[in-house]
Short mmCIF file of C-alpha atoms and ligand atoms in Angstrom, two decimals:
data_model
loop_
_atom_site.label_atom_id
_atom_site.label_comp_id
_atom_site.label_asym_id
_atom_site.label_seq_id
_atom_site.Cartn_x
_atom_site.Cartn_y
_atom_site.Cartn_z
CA SER I 1 -11.44 -25.17 16.05
CA GLU I 2 -14.27 -23.70 14.00
CA ILE I 3 -17.35 -25.90 13.58
CA LEU I 4 -18.66 -26.09 10.04
CA LEU I 5 -22.34 -25.81 9.27
CA GLU I 6 -22.17 -29.23 7.57
CA GLU I 7 -21.29 -30.75 10.88
CA LEU I 8 -24.56 -29.70 12.46
CA ASP I 9 -27.36 -32.27 12.76
CA HIS I 10 -30.02 -31.80 10.07
CA VAL I 11 -27.67 -29.77 7.82
CA GLY I 12 -26.71 -31.49 4.55
CA PRO I 13 -24.24 -30.12 2.03
CA ALA I 14 -26.98 -28.47 -0.05
CA THR I 15 -28.53 -26.74 2.92
CA ALA I 16 -25.09 -25.66 4.17
CA GLN I 17 -24.45 -24.18 0.75
CA LYS I 18 -27.66 -22.29 0.72
CA LEU I 19 -27.04 -20.95 4.24
CA ASN I 20 -23.55 -19.92 3.26
CA ASP I 21 -24.78 -18.20 0.11
CA ALA I 22 -27.34 -16.26 2.20
CA GLY I 23 -24.60 -15.03 4.54
CA TYR I 24 -25.06 -17.53 7.38
CA ASN I 25 -21.48 -18.63 7.26
CA SER I 26 -20.90 -19.46 10.88
CA VAL I 27 -22.56 -21.58 13.49
CA GLU I 28 -23.16 -18.37 15.55
CA ALA I 29 -24.95 -16.74 12.61
CA VAL I 30 -27.35 -19.69 12.47
CA ALA I 31 -27.70 -19.82 16.27
CA VAL I 32 -29.11 -16.33 16.38
CA ALA I 33 -31.33 -16.65 13.29
CA SER I 34 -35.10 -17.15 13.51
CA PRO I 35 -36.72 -20.20 12.03
CA SER I 36 -38.65 -18.16 9.51
CA GLU I 37 -35.42 -16.64 8.19
CA LEU I 38 -33.94 -20.03 7.58
CA VAL I 39 -37.10 -21.37 6.04
CA ALA I 40 -36.99 -18.57 3.48
CA THR I 41 -33.21 -18.81 2.73
CA ALA I 42 -32.53 -22.52 2.90
CA GLU I 43 -35.88 -23.80 1.52
CA ILE I 44 -36.46 -26.09 4.44
CA GLY I 45 -39.49 -26.71 6.68
CA GLU I 46 -40.20 -24.80 9.80
CA SER I 47 -39.49 -27.72 12.13
CA THR I 48 -36.20 -28.56 10.44
CA ALA I 49 -35.16 -24.92 10.77
CA ALA I 50 -35.97 -24.99 14.51
CA LYS I 51 -33.90 -28.17 14.92
CA ILE I 52 -30.95 -26.67 13.01
CA ILE I 53 -31.05 -23.49 15.14
CA SER I 54 -31.13 -25.58 18.32
CA ALA I 55 -28.14 -27.63 17.09
CA ALA I 56 -26.26 -24.49 16.28
CA ARG I 57 -26.92 -23.05 19.69
CA SER I 58 -25.49 -26.10 21.43
CA ALA I 59 -22.52 -26.20 19.07
CA ALA I 60 -21.68 -22.44 19.15
CA ASP I 61 -18.71 -21.50 21.18
CA ILE I 62 -20.50 -18.89 23.16
CA GLY I 63 -17.97 -18.72 25.90
CA GLY I 64 -19.23 -17.37 29.21
CA PHE I 65 -18.58 -15.16 32.17
CA GLU I 66 -15.56 -15.18 34.38
CA THR I 67 -14.99 -13.42 37.62
CA GLY I 68 -12.73 -10.42 37.83
CA ASP I 69 -10.09 -12.19 39.87
CA PHE I 70 -9.79 -14.80 37.15
CA VAL I 71 -9.32 -12.10 34.57
CA MET I 72 -6.73 -10.44 36.86
CA GLN I 73 -4.91 -13.79 37.11
CA ARG I 74 -4.60 -13.92 33.30
CA ARG I 75 -3.63 -10.27 33.09
CA MET I 76 -0.81 -10.90 35.57
CA GLU I 77 0.74 -13.28 33.13
CA VAL I 78 0.79 -10.67 30.38
CA GLY I 79 4.32 -10.30 29.01
CA LYS I 80 5.91 -7.25 27.46
CA LEU I 81 7.96 -7.55 24.42
CA ARG I 82 10.51 -4.83 24.07
CA THR I 83 11.03 -3.28 20.60
CA GLY I 84 14.63 -2.16 20.76
CA CYS I 85 13.56 1.43 20.95
CA GLU I 86 13.00 2.90 24.46
CA GLU I 87 10.57 5.60 23.39
CA PHE I 88 8.51 3.00 21.56
CA ASP I 89 8.45 0.75 24.65
CA GLU I 90 7.37 3.58 26.85
CA LEU I 91 4.60 4.50 24.46
CA MET I 92 3.39 0.91 24.81
CA GLY I 93 3.60 0.96 28.60
CA GLY I 94 6.74 -1.12 28.66
CA GLY I 95 6.50 -3.13 25.38
CA ILE I 96 4.16 -4.93 23.08
CA GLU I 97 1.75 -6.92 25.27
CA THR I 98 0.96 -10.62 25.00
CA GLN I 99 -2.68 -11.62 24.92
CA SER I 100 -3.39 -8.63 22.71
CA ILE I 101 -3.58 -7.81 19.05
CA THR I 102 -1.38 -4.93 18.04
CA GLU I 103 -2.09 -3.48 14.62
CA MET I 104 0.52 -1.51 12.79
CA TYR I 105 -0.90 0.54 9.95
CA GLY I 106 0.88 2.87 7.59
CA GLU I 107 1.83 3.57 4.06
CA PHE I 108 3.93 1.31 1.87
CA GLY I 109 7.55 1.57 3.00
CA SER I 110 6.71 3.08 6.35
CA GLY I 111 8.48 0.20 8.15
CA LYS I 112 5.74 -2.21 9.27
CA THR I 113 7.57 -5.27 7.96
CA GLN I 114 10.90 -4.11 9.40
CA ILE I 115 9.34 -3.68 12.87
CA ALA I 116 7.74 -7.14 12.53
CA HIS I 117 11.13 -8.67 11.73
CA GLN I 118 12.65 -7.02 14.78
CA LEU I 119 9.93 -8.30 16.97
CA ALA I 120 10.44 -11.79 15.55
CA VAL I 121 14.02 -11.51 16.72
CA ASN I 122 13.39 -9.92 20.08
CA THR I 123 10.71 -12.40 21.10
CA GLN I 124 13.46 -15.03 21.27
CA LEU I 125 15.53 -13.13 23.78
CA PRO I 126 15.41 -14.06 27.46
CA ARG I 127 13.00 -12.00 29.54
CA ASP I 128 15.71 -10.04 31.25
CA MET I 129 16.79 -8.79 27.86
CA GLY I 130 13.28 -7.71 26.96
CA GLY I 131 12.21 -10.86 25.16
CA LEU I 132 9.66 -13.54 25.81
CA ASP I 133 11.96 -16.54 25.58
CA GLY I 134 9.72 -17.89 22.85
CA SER I 135 9.47 -18.79 19.19
CA VAL I 136 7.62 -17.06 16.44
CA ILE I 137 5.06 -17.78 13.76
CA ILE I 138 4.80 -15.53 10.69
CA ILE I 139 1.96 -15.70 8.21
CA ASP I 140 3.50 -13.96 5.26
CA THR I 141 1.00 -12.84 2.65
CA GLU I 142 3.21 -10.53 0.54
CA ASN I 143 6.39 -12.66 0.42
CA THR I 144 8.28 -9.99 2.32
CA PHE I 145 9.92 -12.18 4.97
CA ARG I 146 13.69 -11.99 4.55
CA PRO I 147 15.89 -14.32 6.60
CA GLU I 148 18.95 -12.05 5.66
CA ARG I 149 17.26 -9.26 7.46
CA ILE I 150 16.85 -11.48 10.54
CA GLU I 151 20.67 -12.24 10.40
CA GLN I 152 21.43 -8.55 10.28
CA MET I 153 19.23 -7.81 13.22
CA VAL I 154 20.72 -10.60 15.26
CA ALA I 155 24.15 -9.23 14.49
CA GLY I 156 22.80 -5.87 15.78
CA LEU I 157 21.73 -7.58 19.00
CA SER I 158 25.12 -9.27 19.45
CA GLN I 159 26.70 -5.80 19.30
CA LYS I 160 24.17 -4.22 21.61
CA PHE I 161 24.38 -6.91 24.27
CA GLU I 162 28.08 -7.73 23.66
CA GLN I 163 27.23 -11.39 23.20
CA ASP I 164 27.57 -13.85 20.38
CA PHE I 165 24.02 -14.65 19.31
CA ASP I 166 23.80 -17.28 16.59
CA PRO I 167 21.64 -16.04 13.73
CA ALA I 168 20.98 -19.67 12.65
CA GLU I 169 19.41 -20.41 16.07
CA PHE I 170 17.12 -17.35 15.64
CA LEU I 171 16.05 -18.45 12.16
CA LYS I 172 15.23 -21.92 13.52
CA ASN I 173 12.71 -20.46 15.91
CA ILE I 174 10.81 -18.53 13.24
CA HIS I 175 8.13 -20.55 11.48
CA VAL I 176 7.04 -18.86 8.26
CA ALA I 177 4.07 -19.80 6.06
CA ARG I 178 3.05 -18.07 2.91
CA ALA I 179 -0.71 -17.36 2.68
CA TYR I 180 -1.87 -17.51 -0.89
CA ASN I 181 -5.36 -16.09 -0.39
CA SER I 182 -7.57 -14.88 2.39
CA ASN I 183 -9.13 -18.24 3.10
CA HIS I 184 -5.69 -19.91 3.25
CA GLN I 185 -4.68 -17.09 5.60
CA ILE I 186 -7.56 -17.89 7.92
CA LEU I 187 -6.81 -21.61 7.88
CA LEU I 188 -3.18 -20.95 8.70
CA VAL I 189 -4.24 -19.75 12.14
CA ASP I 190 -5.55 -23.28 12.82
CA ALA I 191 -2.17 -24.62 11.68
CA ALA I 192 -0.42 -22.10 13.87
CA MET I 193 -2.55 -23.27 16.86
CA GLU I 194 -1.43 -26.83 16.19
CA MET I 195 2.21 -25.81 15.94
CA ALA I 196 1.86 -23.79 19.19
CA ASN I 197 0.44 -26.86 20.95
CA ASN I 198 3.39 -28.92 19.78
CA LEU I 199 5.81 -26.38 21.12
CA LYS I 200 3.91 -25.59 24.29
CA ASN I 201 6.02 -27.67 26.66
CA THR I 202 9.39 -27.02 25.00
CA ASP I 203 11.83 -24.33 26.05
CA LYS I 204 10.65 -22.15 23.18
CA PRO I 205 6.84 -22.00 23.25
CA VAL I 206 5.26 -19.72 20.62
CA ARG I 207 5.02 -16.22 22.02
CA LEU I 208 4.46 -14.20 18.92
CA VAL I 209 2.33 -14.55 15.82
CA ILE I 210 2.70 -12.02 12.97
CA VAL I 211 0.24 -11.58 10.12
CA ASP I 212 1.96 -9.41 7.53
CA SER I 213 -0.22 -8.21 5.80
CA LEU I 214 -3.49 -8.87 7.57
CA THR I 215 -5.58 -7.05 5.01
CA ALA I 216 -3.95 -7.24 1.57
CA HIS I 217 -5.65 -10.48 0.41
CA PHE I 218 -8.97 -9.30 1.75
CA ARG I 219 -8.74 -5.98 -0.02
CA ALA I 220 -7.78 -7.63 -3.31
CA GLU I 221 -10.41 -10.34 -3.20
CA TYR I 222 -13.38 -8.42 -1.89
CA VAL I 223 -13.85 -5.61 -4.36
CA GLY I 224 -17.16 -3.76 -4.73
CA ARG I 225 -19.79 -2.75 -2.37
CA GLY I 226 -21.83 -5.89 -2.33
CA THR I 227 -18.99 -7.93 -0.86
CA LEU I 228 -17.99 -5.56 1.93
CA ALA I 229 -20.18 -7.24 4.50
CA ASP I 230 -18.70 -10.63 3.59
CA ARG I 231 -15.19 -9.24 3.89
CA GLN I 232 -15.92 -7.72 7.27
CA GLN I 233 -17.43 -10.95 8.54
CA LYS I 234 -14.42 -12.98 7.41
CA LEU I 235 -11.96 -10.51 8.84
CA ASN I 236 -13.77 -10.37 12.12
CA LYS I 237 -13.59 -14.16 12.36
CA HIS I 238 -9.97 -14.11 11.47
CA LEU I 239 -9.17 -11.52 14.15
CA HIS I 240 -11.27 -13.43 16.70
CA ASP I 241 -9.13 -16.53 15.94
CA LEU I 242 -5.98 -14.56 16.44
CA GLN I 243 -7.15 -13.07 19.65
CA ARG I 244 -7.91 -16.57 20.85
CA PHE I 245 -4.46 -17.68 19.77
CA GLY I 246 -2.94 -14.88 21.80
CA ASP I 247 -5.02 -15.64 24.88
CA LEU I 248 -4.39 -19.39 24.84
CA ASN I 249 -0.66 -19.16 24.25
CA ASN I 250 0.02 -15.94 26.20
CA ALA I 251 1.42 -14.69 22.92
CA SER I 252 1.61 -11.27 21.24
CA VAL I 253 -0.29 -10.88 18.01
CA ILE I 254 1.03 -8.39 15.47
CA VAL I 255 -0.93 -7.60 12.32
CA THR I 256 -0.10 -5.04 9.61
CA ASN I 257 -2.43 -3.04 7.53
CA GLN I 258 -1.29 -0.93 4.62
CA VAL I 259 -3.07 2.38 4.11
CA MET I 260 -2.70 5.13 1.65
CA SER I 261 -2.21 8.73 2.52
CA LYS I 262 -4.89 10.91 1.07
CA PRO I 263 -3.48 14.37 0.50
CA ASP I 264 -6.79 15.63 -0.90
CA ALA I 265 -8.75 14.67 2.25
CA PHE I 266 -9.64 17.83 4.05
CA PHE I 267 -12.10 16.17 6.34
CA GLY I 268 -11.54 13.74 9.11
CA ASP I 269 -8.38 12.60 10.84
CA PRO I 270 -5.55 11.82 8.32
CA THR I 271 -4.20 9.25 10.75
CA ARG I 272 -7.28 7.10 10.46
CA PRO I 273 -6.88 4.22 8.09
CA ILE I 274 -8.90 4.87 5.03
CA GLY I 275 -10.74 2.12 3.21
CA GLY I 276 -13.02 2.11 6.22
CA HIS I 277 -12.50 0.86 9.64
CA ILE I 278 -11.61 -2.43 8.23
CA LEU I 279 -10.42 -3.71 11.54
CA GLY I 280 -13.14 -2.07 13.65
CA HIS I 281 -12.15 -2.16 17.20
CA THR I 282 -10.85 -5.68 17.40
CA ALA I 283 -7.20 -4.67 17.66
CA THR I 284 -6.29 -3.71 21.19
CA PHE I 285 -3.44 -1.50 20.24
CA ARG I 286 -3.32 0.45 17.04
CA LEU I 287 -0.07 1.98 15.87
CA TYR I 288 0.13 4.43 12.97
CA ILE I 289 3.65 4.26 11.50
CA ARG I 290 5.02 7.01 9.25
CA LYS I 291 8.30 7.94 7.73
CA SER I 292 10.22 10.89 8.93
CA LYS I 293 13.62 12.26 8.14
CA GLY I 294 16.35 9.77 7.18
CA ASP I 295 15.92 6.45 9.01
CA LYS I 296 13.50 7.91 11.57
CA ARG I 297 9.98 6.67 11.93
CA ILE I 298 7.13 8.13 13.92
CA VAL I 299 5.02 5.66 15.75
CA LYS I 300 1.65 6.93 16.97
CA LEU I 301 -0.53 5.06 19.43
CA VAL I 302 -4.17 5.53 18.62
CA ASP I 303 -7.30 4.71 20.76
CA SER I 304 -5.71 2.47 23.34
CA PRO I 305 -8.15 1.18 26.01
CA CYS I 306 -5.59 1.69 28.79
CA LEU I 307 -2.74 3.93 27.67
CA PRO I 308 -2.60 7.59 26.76
CA ASP I 309 -2.33 8.40 23.05
CA GLY I 310 1.13 9.53 22.13
CA GLU I 311 4.01 9.35 19.73
CA ALA I 312 7.47 7.90 19.70
CA VAL I 313 10.36 8.31 17.34
CA ALA I 314 12.21 5.14 16.33
CA CYS I 315 15.00 4.49 13.84
CA ILE I 316 15.27 1.68 11.38
CA THR I 317 18.88 0.90 10.63
CA THR I 318 20.74 -2.08 9.21
CA ASP I 319 21.21 -3.29 12.85
CA GLY I 320 17.46 -3.10 13.38
CA LEU I 321 15.12 -0.95 15.34
CA CYS I 322 16.76 1.51 17.78
CA ASP I 323 16.36 4.83 19.62
P1 ADP P 401 6.13 -1.57 4.93
O1 ADP P 401 6.13 -3.02 5.41
O2 ADP P 401 5.53 -0.70 5.93
O3 ADP P 401 5.64 -1.37 3.59
P2 ADP P 401 8.97 -2.00 5.20
O4 ADP P 401 8.97 -2.44 6.61
O5 ADP P 401 9.23 -2.94 4.14
O6 ADP P 401 7.67 -1.13 4.88
O7 ADP P 401 10.05 -0.80 5.12
C1 ADP P 401 10.94 -0.66 4.08
C2 ADP P 401 11.93 0.39 4.47
O8 ADP P 401 12.75 -0.12 5.58
C3 ADP P 401 12.89 0.76 3.42
O9 ADP P 401 12.42 1.75 2.63
C4 ADP P 401 14.14 1.18 4.21
O10 ADP P 401 13.96 2.45 4.59
C5 ADP P 401 14.10 0.36 5.46
N1 ADP P 401 14.99 -0.81 5.37
C6 ADP P 401 14.80 -1.97 4.79
N2 ADP P 401 15.88 -2.79 4.88
C7 ADP P 401 16.81 -2.05 5.53
C8 ADP P 401 18.12 -2.33 5.95
N3 ADP P 401 18.69 -3.47 5.67
N4 ADP P 401 18.82 -1.36 6.61
C9 ADP P 401 18.18 -0.21 6.86
N5 ADP P 401 16.96 0.12 6.53
C10 ADP P 401 16.26 -0.82 5.85
MG1 MG P 402 5.44 -4.73 4.47
#
């Protein structure tokens, strides 16, 4: 897990605090700093600064290069989680991929949480039914997880597959944690990693992690221009952790991001999340969800690295997501 600045040689609590205050809040940030920058910000001598930078460079998780065949090997293990709606699956090239972050953004009430619930159910299905035969972790920041909704959706699946699925079994494989603020939310990914390690060799390894909402705490806590860089840095780290979780566990990562429609915006693409590109290009798949007539929802795939942009119509009913 993440190395704290305090853990580096030559960095005491006071120096760590000064570095943090100056925006050097990761080992990587220190690793790429110059000694003179640190001398100025942390009030330390030039030689100490050099030693700290060198310690940070050895500690930083820089990763490395891997050959294409190795990347191919990992890609071959990518699973596809079916949504319950065929058009939606087709849009995604067969389903929601593992080892990727899929962002769902849209207005309040557009159906992000509903879709997340459905995926939490579907993940547990065997692969030949479109699932990943796995369990689920939900980081719930808005207290919108509803076990009753899971029960309804499992009942929907029982009907669809003409089988008696036990809702209680499905609920047992969903691990929910409330996140009370953005830092807590970030730390919960570490806890999720631990839980995933514990379940790794069971018959229900973790195959889906949901962060609903990814951005709400960050938006609420980082208000004002001066704090935007901080927010971005924290969010980037958070997303990086989530991507790593997905890679290491061959799991899908679903994050939601509430955006507001802006009827007075004549410029730019209305399907772009406003409030800035808060997620940058860290999410692999970006889905813009909007309400249509009745129980219909329009799901639009935006800027995928490997799939054509397009739209699908899905329905949200009491039984769950369907065509
Ligand atoms: P978001 O997370 O994007 O803010 P939600 O996923 O909470 O939005 O979507 C809420 C909508 O989902 C409701 O307005 C309703 O249309 C639909 N919905 C919620 N529960 C049910 C249900 N039990 N049966 C049918 N539709 C439902
Ligand atoms: Mg929601």
